XYZ file of C-alpha atoms in Angstrom:
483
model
C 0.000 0.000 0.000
C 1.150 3.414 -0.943
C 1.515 6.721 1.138
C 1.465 10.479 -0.365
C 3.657 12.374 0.352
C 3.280 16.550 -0.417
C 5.151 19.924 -0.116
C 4.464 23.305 -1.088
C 6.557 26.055 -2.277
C 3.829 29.182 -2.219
C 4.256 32.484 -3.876
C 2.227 35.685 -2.259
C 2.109 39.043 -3.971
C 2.842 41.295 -1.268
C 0.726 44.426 -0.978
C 2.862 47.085 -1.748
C 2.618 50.014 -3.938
C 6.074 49.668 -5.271
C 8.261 46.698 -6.780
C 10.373 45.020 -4.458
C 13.878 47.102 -5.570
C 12.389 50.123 -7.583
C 9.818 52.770 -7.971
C 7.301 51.342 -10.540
C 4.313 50.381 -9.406
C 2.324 47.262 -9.080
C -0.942 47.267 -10.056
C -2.016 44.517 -12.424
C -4.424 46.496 -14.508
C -2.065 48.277 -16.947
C -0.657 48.179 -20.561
C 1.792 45.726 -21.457
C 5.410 47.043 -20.150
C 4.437 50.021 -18.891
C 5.360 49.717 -15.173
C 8.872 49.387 -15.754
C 11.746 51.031 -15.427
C 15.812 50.438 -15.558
C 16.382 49.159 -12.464
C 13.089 46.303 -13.079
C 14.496 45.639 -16.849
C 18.292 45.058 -15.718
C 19.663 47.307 -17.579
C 23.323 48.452 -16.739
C 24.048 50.500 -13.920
C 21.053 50.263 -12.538
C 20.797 49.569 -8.988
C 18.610 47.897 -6.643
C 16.797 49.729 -3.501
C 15.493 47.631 -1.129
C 11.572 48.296 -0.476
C 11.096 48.770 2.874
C 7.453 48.295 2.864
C 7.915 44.553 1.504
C 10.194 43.730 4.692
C 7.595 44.765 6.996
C 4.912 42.780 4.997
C 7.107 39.242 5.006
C 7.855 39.701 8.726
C 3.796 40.415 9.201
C 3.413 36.744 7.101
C 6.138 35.032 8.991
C 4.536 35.783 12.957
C 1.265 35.237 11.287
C 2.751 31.240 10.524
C 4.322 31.171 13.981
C 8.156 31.449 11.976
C 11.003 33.100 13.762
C 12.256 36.027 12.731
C 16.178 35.776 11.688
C 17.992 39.045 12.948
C 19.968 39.463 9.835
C 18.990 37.397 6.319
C 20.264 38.092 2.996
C 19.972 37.917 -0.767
C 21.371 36.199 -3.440
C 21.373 35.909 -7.328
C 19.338 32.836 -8.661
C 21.011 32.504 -12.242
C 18.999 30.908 -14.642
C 17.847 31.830 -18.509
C 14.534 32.233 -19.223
C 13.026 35.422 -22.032
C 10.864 37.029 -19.366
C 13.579 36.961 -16.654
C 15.279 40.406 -17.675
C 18.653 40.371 -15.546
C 19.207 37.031 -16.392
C 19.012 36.252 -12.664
C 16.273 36.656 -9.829
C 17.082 38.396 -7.031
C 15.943 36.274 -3.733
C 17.126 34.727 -0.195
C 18.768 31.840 -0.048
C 21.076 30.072 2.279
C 20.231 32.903 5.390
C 16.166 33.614 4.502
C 14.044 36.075 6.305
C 12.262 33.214 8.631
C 12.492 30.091 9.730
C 10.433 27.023 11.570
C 7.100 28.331 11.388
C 3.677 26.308 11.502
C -0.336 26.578 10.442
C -2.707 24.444 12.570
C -6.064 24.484 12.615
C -8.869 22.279 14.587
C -10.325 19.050 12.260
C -12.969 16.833 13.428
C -10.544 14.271 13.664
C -7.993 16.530 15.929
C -5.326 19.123 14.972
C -3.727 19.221 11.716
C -0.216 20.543 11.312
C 1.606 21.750 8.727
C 5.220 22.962 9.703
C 6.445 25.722 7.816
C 10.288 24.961 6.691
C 11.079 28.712 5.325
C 9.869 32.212 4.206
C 12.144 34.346 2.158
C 12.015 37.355 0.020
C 12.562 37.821 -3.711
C 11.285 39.699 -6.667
C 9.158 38.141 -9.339
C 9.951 37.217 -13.094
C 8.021 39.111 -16.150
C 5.044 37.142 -17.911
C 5.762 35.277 -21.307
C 1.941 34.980 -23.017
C 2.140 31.730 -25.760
C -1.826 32.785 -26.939
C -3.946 35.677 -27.779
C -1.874 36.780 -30.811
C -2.648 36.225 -34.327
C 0.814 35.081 -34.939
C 1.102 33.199 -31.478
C 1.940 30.079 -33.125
C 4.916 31.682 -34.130
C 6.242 33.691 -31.439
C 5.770 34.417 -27.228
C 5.279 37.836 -26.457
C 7.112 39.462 -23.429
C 5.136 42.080 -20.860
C 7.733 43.341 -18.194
C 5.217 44.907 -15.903
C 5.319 41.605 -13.129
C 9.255 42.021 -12.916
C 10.005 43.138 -9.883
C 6.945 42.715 -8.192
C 7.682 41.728 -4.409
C 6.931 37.836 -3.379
C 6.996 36.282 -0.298
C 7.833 32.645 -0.862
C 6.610 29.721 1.963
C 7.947 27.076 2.001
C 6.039 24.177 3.584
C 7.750 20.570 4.987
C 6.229 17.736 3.407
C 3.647 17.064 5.596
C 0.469 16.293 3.469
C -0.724 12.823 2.367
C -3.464 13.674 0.201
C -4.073 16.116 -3.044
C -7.131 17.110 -0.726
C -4.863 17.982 2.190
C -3.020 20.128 0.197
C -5.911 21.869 -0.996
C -7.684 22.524 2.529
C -3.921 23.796 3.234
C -3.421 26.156 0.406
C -7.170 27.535 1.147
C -5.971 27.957 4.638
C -2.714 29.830 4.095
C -4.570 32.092 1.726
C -7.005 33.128 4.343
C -4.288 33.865 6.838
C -2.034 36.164 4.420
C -5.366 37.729 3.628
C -6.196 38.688 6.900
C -2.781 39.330 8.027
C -3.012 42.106 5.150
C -0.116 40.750 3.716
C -1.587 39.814 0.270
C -5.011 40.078 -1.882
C -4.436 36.530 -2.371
C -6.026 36.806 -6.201
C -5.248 33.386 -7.319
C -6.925 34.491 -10.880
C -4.608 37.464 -11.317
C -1.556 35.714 -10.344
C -1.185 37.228 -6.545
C -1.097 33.581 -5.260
C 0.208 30.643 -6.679
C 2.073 27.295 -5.662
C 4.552 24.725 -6.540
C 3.954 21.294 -5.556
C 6.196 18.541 -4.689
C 4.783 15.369 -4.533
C 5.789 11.343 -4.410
C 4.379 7.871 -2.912
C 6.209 5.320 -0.848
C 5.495 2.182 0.893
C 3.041 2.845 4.048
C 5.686 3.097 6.873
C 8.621 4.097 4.591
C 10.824 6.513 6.061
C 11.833 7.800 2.903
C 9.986 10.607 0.751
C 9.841 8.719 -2.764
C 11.232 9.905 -6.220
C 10.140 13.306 -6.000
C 7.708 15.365 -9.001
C 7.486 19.053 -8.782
C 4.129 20.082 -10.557
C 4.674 23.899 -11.465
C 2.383 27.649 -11.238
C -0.579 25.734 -9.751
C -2.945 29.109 -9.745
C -6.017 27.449 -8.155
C -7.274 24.914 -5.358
C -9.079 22.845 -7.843
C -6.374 22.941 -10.516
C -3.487 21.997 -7.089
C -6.098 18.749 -6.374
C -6.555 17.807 -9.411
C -2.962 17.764 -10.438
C -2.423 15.909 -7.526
C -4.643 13.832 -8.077
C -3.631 12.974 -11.223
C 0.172 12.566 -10.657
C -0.514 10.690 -7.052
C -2.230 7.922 -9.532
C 0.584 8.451 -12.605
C 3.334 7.542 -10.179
C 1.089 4.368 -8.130
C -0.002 3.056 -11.782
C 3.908 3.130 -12.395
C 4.985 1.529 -9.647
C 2.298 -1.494 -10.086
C 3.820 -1.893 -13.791
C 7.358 -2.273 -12.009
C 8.396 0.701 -13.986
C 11.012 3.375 -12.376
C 9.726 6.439 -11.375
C 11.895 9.270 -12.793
C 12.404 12.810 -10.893
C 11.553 15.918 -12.755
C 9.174 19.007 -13.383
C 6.033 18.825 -14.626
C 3.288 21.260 -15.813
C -0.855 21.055 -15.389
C -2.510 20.883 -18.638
C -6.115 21.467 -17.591
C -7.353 21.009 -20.861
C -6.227 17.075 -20.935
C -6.300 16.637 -17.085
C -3.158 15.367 -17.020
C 0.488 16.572 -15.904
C 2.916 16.722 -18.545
C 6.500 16.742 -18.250
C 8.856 20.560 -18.449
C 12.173 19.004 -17.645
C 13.430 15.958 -16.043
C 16.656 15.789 -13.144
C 19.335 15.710 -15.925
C 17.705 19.674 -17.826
C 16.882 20.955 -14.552
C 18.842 24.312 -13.402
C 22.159 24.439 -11.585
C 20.822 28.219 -10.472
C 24.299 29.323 -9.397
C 23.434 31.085 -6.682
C 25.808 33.767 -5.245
C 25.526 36.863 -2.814
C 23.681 39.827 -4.405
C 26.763 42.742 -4.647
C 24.426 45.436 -4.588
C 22.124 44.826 -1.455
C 23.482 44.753 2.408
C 22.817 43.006 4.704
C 18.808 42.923 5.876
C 18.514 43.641 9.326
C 15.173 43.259 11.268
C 15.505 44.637 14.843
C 13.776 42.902 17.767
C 11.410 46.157 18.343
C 10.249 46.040 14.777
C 9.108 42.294 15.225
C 7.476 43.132 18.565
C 5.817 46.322 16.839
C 4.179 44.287 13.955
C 3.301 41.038 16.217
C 1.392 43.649 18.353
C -0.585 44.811 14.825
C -2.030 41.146 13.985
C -5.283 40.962 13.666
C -7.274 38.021 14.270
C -6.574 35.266 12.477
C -9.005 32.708 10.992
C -8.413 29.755 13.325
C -8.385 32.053 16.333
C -11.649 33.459 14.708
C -12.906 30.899 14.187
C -12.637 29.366 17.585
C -14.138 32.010 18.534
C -17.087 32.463 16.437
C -18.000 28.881 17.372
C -18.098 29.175 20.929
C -19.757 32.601 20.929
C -22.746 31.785 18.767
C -22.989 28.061 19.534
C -21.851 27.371 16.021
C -20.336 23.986 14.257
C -16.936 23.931 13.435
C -17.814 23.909 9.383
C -19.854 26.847 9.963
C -17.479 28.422 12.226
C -14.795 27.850 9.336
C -17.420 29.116 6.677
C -17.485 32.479 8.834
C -14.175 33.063 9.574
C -12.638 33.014 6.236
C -12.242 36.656 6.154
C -12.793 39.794 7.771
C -15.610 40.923 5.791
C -17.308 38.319 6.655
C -17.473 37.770 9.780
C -17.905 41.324 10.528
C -21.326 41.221 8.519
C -22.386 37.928 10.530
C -21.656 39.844 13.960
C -23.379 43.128 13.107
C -25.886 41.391 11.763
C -26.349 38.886 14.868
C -25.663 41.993 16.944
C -29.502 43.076 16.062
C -30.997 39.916 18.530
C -31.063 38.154 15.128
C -31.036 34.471 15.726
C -27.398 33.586 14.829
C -28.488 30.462 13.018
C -30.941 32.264 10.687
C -28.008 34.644 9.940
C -25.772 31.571 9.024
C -28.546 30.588 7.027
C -29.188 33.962 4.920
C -25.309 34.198 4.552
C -24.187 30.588 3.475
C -27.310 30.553 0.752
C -28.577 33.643 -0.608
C -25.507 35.899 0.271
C -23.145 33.632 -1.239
C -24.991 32.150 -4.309
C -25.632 35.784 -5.667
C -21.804 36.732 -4.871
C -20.942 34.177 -6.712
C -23.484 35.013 -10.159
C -22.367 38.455 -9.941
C -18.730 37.828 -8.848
C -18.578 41.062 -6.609
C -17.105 41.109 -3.347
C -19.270 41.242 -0.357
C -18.316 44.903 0.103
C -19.448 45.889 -3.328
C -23.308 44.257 -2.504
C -25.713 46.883 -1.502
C -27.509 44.432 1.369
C -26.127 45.626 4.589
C -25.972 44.059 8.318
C -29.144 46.227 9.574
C -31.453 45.244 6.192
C -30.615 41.708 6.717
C -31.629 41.168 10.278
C -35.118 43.823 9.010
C -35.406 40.750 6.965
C -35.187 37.945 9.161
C -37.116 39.788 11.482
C -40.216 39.878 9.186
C -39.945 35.973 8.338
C -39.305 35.442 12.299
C -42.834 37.577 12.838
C -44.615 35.891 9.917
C -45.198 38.433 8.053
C -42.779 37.438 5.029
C -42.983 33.658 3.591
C -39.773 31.947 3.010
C -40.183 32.355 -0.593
C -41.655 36.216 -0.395
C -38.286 36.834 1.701
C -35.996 35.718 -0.979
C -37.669 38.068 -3.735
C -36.858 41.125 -1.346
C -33.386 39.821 -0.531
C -32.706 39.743 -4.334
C -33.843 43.583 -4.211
C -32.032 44.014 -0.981
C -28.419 42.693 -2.506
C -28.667 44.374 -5.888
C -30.140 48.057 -4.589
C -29.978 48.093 -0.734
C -33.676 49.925 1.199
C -36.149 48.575 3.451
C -37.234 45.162 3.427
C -40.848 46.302 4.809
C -40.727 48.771 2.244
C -40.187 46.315 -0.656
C -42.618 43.932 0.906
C -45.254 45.989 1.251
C -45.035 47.762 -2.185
C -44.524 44.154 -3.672
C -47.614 42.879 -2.284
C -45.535 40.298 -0.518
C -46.425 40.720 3.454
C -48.523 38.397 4.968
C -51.262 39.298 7.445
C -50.378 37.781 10.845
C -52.630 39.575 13.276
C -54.676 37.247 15.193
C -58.198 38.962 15.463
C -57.846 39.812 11.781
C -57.665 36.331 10.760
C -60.036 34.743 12.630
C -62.403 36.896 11.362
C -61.478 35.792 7.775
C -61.736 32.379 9.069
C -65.023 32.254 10.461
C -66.700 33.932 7.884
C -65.058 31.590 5.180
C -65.840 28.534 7.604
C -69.741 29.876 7.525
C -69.503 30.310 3.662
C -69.012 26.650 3.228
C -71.296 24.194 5.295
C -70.439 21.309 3.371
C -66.688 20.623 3.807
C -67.473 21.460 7.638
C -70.291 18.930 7.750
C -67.481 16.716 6.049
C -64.799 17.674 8.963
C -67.612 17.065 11.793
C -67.901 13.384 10.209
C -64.706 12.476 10.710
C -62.786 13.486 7.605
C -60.438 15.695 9.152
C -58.411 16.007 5.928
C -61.272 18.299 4.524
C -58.959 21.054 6.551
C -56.399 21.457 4.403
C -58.897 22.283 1.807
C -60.903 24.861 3.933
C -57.190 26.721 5.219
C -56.404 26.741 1.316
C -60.197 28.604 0.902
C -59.054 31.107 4.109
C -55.917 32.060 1.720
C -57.749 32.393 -1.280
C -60.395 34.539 0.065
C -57.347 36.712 1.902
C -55.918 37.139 -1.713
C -52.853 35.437 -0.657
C -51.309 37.774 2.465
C -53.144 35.925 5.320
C -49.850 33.535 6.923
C -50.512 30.066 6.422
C -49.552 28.382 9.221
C -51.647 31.043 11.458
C -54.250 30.230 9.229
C -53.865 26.637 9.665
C -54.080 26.398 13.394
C -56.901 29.145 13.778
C -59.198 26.793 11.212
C -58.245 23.692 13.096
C -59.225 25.383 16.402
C -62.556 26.932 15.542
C -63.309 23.747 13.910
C -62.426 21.497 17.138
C -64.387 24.044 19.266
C -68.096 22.655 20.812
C -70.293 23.405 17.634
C -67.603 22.611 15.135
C -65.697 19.427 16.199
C -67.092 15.683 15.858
C-alpha cells in the first residue's frame, strides 16, 4: 500500500505600492510594459533599492505562521535563462532567509492538523511570457515586463500532506491567513497567489519521501487537487507496472487533465546562486518584530474558535465564517440586532453567497447591509414574510440596498399575521361553506387542508398560512364545530 507524500513552495504578492527594488508600481491592470523602469528591466548601472514596505509585509506573514524572525537574512542571485527573466538572474534569499520554523494548525474533526512551515524568504518576481492571444502566437511568445520586480513572499512548507485534498484545505488555509494578516489580496486568478507542488508515494511506513515530481504555477485549489490527483495515480499506476519512477518538473494541462512533463533531473537548473553585490545586509531589529506582532489581527483559526463558541456554532460553519474579515464582521453586526445567529448563518451561506458568486462582486461591493438583513429575518421570524416572499426582497435588498418592509409591502408580498384579523377571515369563510365542515364534523379531518387553502384564497394570498392553519383547526375542534 502506498503513502502520499506533499510539499508546497507558495508564492504571495505582497501588498505594496512599489516593486520590491524600484519605484514602478504594481498594479495589475495596466498596458503591457508600462510599469517598468531600468532598475526592473536590468539594464546596466542600474541599482537595486530595497523596499522597505515589503520587509515589513514578510515579517507580518512570517509571525502570522508562527516562523522566527532571523535578525539578519540576505539575498542572493538565482542565475537561470529564461526570455521574461530580464537580468538574467532573480534576485531572492537563499542560504540565510528572512524566517524560519514556522507552523499553520487548525482544529479538524478528527484533531489538529499541522503543517510545519520549513522557510519564508524574500525575492522579486519574473516578467510574464503569453504563448496565446496573438494572431501570430503560433509563431512567437510575447514578453510584458510589468510583473518584474513585483515583491513575493515565498513559503515554504515541509512535506507534511498525504493527500491532493490535504493540500488543498492547506493552500485555502494559508490564503485566508495572508489575507487577513493584510499581507496579500491573495487573487489566485490574477496571479497574486500561486504554488509549486512537490509530490511522491512510498510504501506505508517508509521513512523515505519517494522519487520526487514538482508540478509547477498551480494558480487554483481545484487545478493543485486535481494535479495531484492525477500525478498521485501516474506515479502508483507506475509503480504497479514495475516501472522506475523518474524525478523531474512537470506542468498542469487542464485542458487534458493530465500533468505533462517541463524538464526531467538531468535539464533541470544548476541556479548558481551567489551573494547579491548590490544589497546589504537585511537587518530586522527585535522592536520592529514586537511592533508588527502587536498589529495582527485576528486570524481565521483564532476566529474561528471564537465564532463557534460565541454563537454556539459547528466547526464547518465556524470555518465558513471566519474566512475573512468581511465576513465575519457582517455575521456579527448582523447577529448583533438579537437576530437568531443560526438564521443569519442561514441567509449568509445561501442567498448571500450564491448571488456573490453570479455576480462575482465582493461582499463589500453588494448593496444588502448588516441592519437590512436582520429587518429581513425579522419579518420571516414575525410571519409576516414567507420563506419564498423573503428571498424576492433579498434579491432587491443585494442588488439596490432599502427597506425590506418597504419592498414587501409595495410588492404585495407581506402576509397578514394579526390574530383577530384572521379569525375573522376564518369564520366567515368557515360559515360560507357548510359542506366541507359537515365533512370535517364526520370524521374526515383532511377536509382542513382544503378549507385553510379557501381562508388564503379569500385573503388574496397575504393571510400567513400556518396562522391560518391552526386558527381553522381550532374553531373547527371548538363545541359546535368538532365531531
Amino acid at each position: 500500500m502506498y503513502e502520499t507524500v506533499i510539499g508546497l513552495e507558495i508564492h504571495a504578492q505582497l501588498l505594496t505600492a512599489t516593486k520590491m527594488f524600484c519605484g514602478c508600481a504594481t498594479t495589475s491592470q495596466a498596458a503591457p510594459n508600462s510599469l517598468t523602469c531600468p532598475v526592473c528591466l536590468g539594464l546596466p548601472g542600474a541599482l537595486p533599492v530595497l523596499n522597505a514596505r515589503a520587509v515589513e509585509l514578510g515579517v507580518t506573514a512570517a509571525l502570522a505562521l508562527g516562523c522566527r524572525v532571523q535578525p539578519v537574512s540576505t539575498f542572493a542571485r538565482k542565475n537561470y535563462f529564461y526570455p521574461d527573466l530580464p537580468k538574467g538572474y532573480q534576485i531572492t534569499q537563499f542560504d540565510r532567509p528572512l524566517a524560519l520554523d514556522g507552523e499553520l494548525a487548525w482544529t479538524t474533526g478528527a484533531g489538529t492538523q499541522r503543517v510545519r512551515i520549513v522557510r519564508l524568504h524574500l525575492e522579486e518576481d519574473a516578467g510574464k511570457s503569453v504563448h496565446e492571444g496573438f494572431e501570430d502566437s503560433d509563431q512567437f511568445t510575447y514578453l510584458d515586463f510589468n510583473r518584474s520586480g513585483v515583491p513575493l513572499a515565498e513559503i515554504v512548507t515541509a512535506p507534511d500532506m498525504r493527500s491532493a485534498g490535504e493540500a488543498a484545505d492547506f493552500f485555502r488555509r494559508l490564503r485566508a491567513v495572508l489575507v487577513a494578516a493584510g499581507v496579500s489580496d491573495g487573487n489566485m486568478e490574477q496571479g497574486s497567489l500561486r504554488c509549486d507542488a512537490n509530490v511522491s508515494v512510498r510504501q506505508v511506513g517508509d521513512p523515505s519521501l519517494g522519487v520526487k515530481t514538482e508540478v509547477k504555477n498551480l494558480n487554483s485549489f481545484r487545478f493543485l487537487q486535481r494535479a495531484l490527483d492525477f500525478e498521485v495515480d501516474r506515479q502508483v499506476t507506475a509503480l504497479a507496472r514495475g516501472e522506475a519512477l523518474e524525478p523531474g518538473t512537470r506542468l498542469w494541462d487542464e485542458r487534458s487533465g493530465r500533468t505533462v512533463q517541463m524538464r526531467s533531473k538531468e535539464e533541470a537548473h544548476d541556479y548558481r546562486y551567489f551573494p547579491e553585490p548590490d544589497l546589504p545586509l537585511l537587518r530586522v531589529e527585535a522592536a520592529q518584530v514586537e511592533r508588527l506582532r502587536g498589529a495582527l489581527p485576528e486570524l481565521p483559526e483564532a476566529r474561528c474558535l471564537r465564532i463557534a463558541e460565541r454563537y454556539g456554532l459547528d466547526r464547518d460553519a465556524a470555518t465558513f465564517l471566519a474566512q475573512s474579515d468581511s465576513l465575519t464582521a457582517f455575521f456579527e453586526r448582523t447577529v448583533a440586532a438579537s437576530v437568531d445567529p443560526l438564521a443569519v448563518l442561514h441567509w449568509i451561506r445561501g442567498e448571500l453567497t450564491r448571488r456573490l458568486a453570479e455576480t462575482s462582486i465582493g461582499l463589500e461591493q453588494a448593496a444588502i447591509t448588516p441592519d437590512s438583513l436582520s429587518a429581513l429575518i425579522v419579518l420571516v421570524a414575525q410571519g409576516r414574510l414567507s420563506a419564498t416572499a423573503a428571498k424576492q426582497v433579498f434579491a432587491q435588498l443585494f442588488a439596490s440596498g432599502g427597506s425590506p418592509e418597504r419592498i414587501a409591502r409595495t410588492a404585495g408580498l407581506l402576509q397578514e399575521s394579526d390574530l383577530d384579523t384572521l379569525r375573522g377571515l376564518v369564520e366567515r369563510t368557515l360559515a360560507q361553506l357548510p359542506d366541507q365542515v359537515a365533512q370535517f364534523r364526520s370524521g374526515r379531518r383532511s377536509v382542513a387542508g382544503f378549507l385553510v387553502g379557501q381562508v388564503i384564497k379569500a385573503s388574496q394570498g397575504r393571510a400567513n398560512p400556518q396562522v391560518v392553519d391552526r386558527l381553522v383547526r381550532e374553531l373547527l375542534d371548538r363545541s359546535g364545530h368538532a365531531t
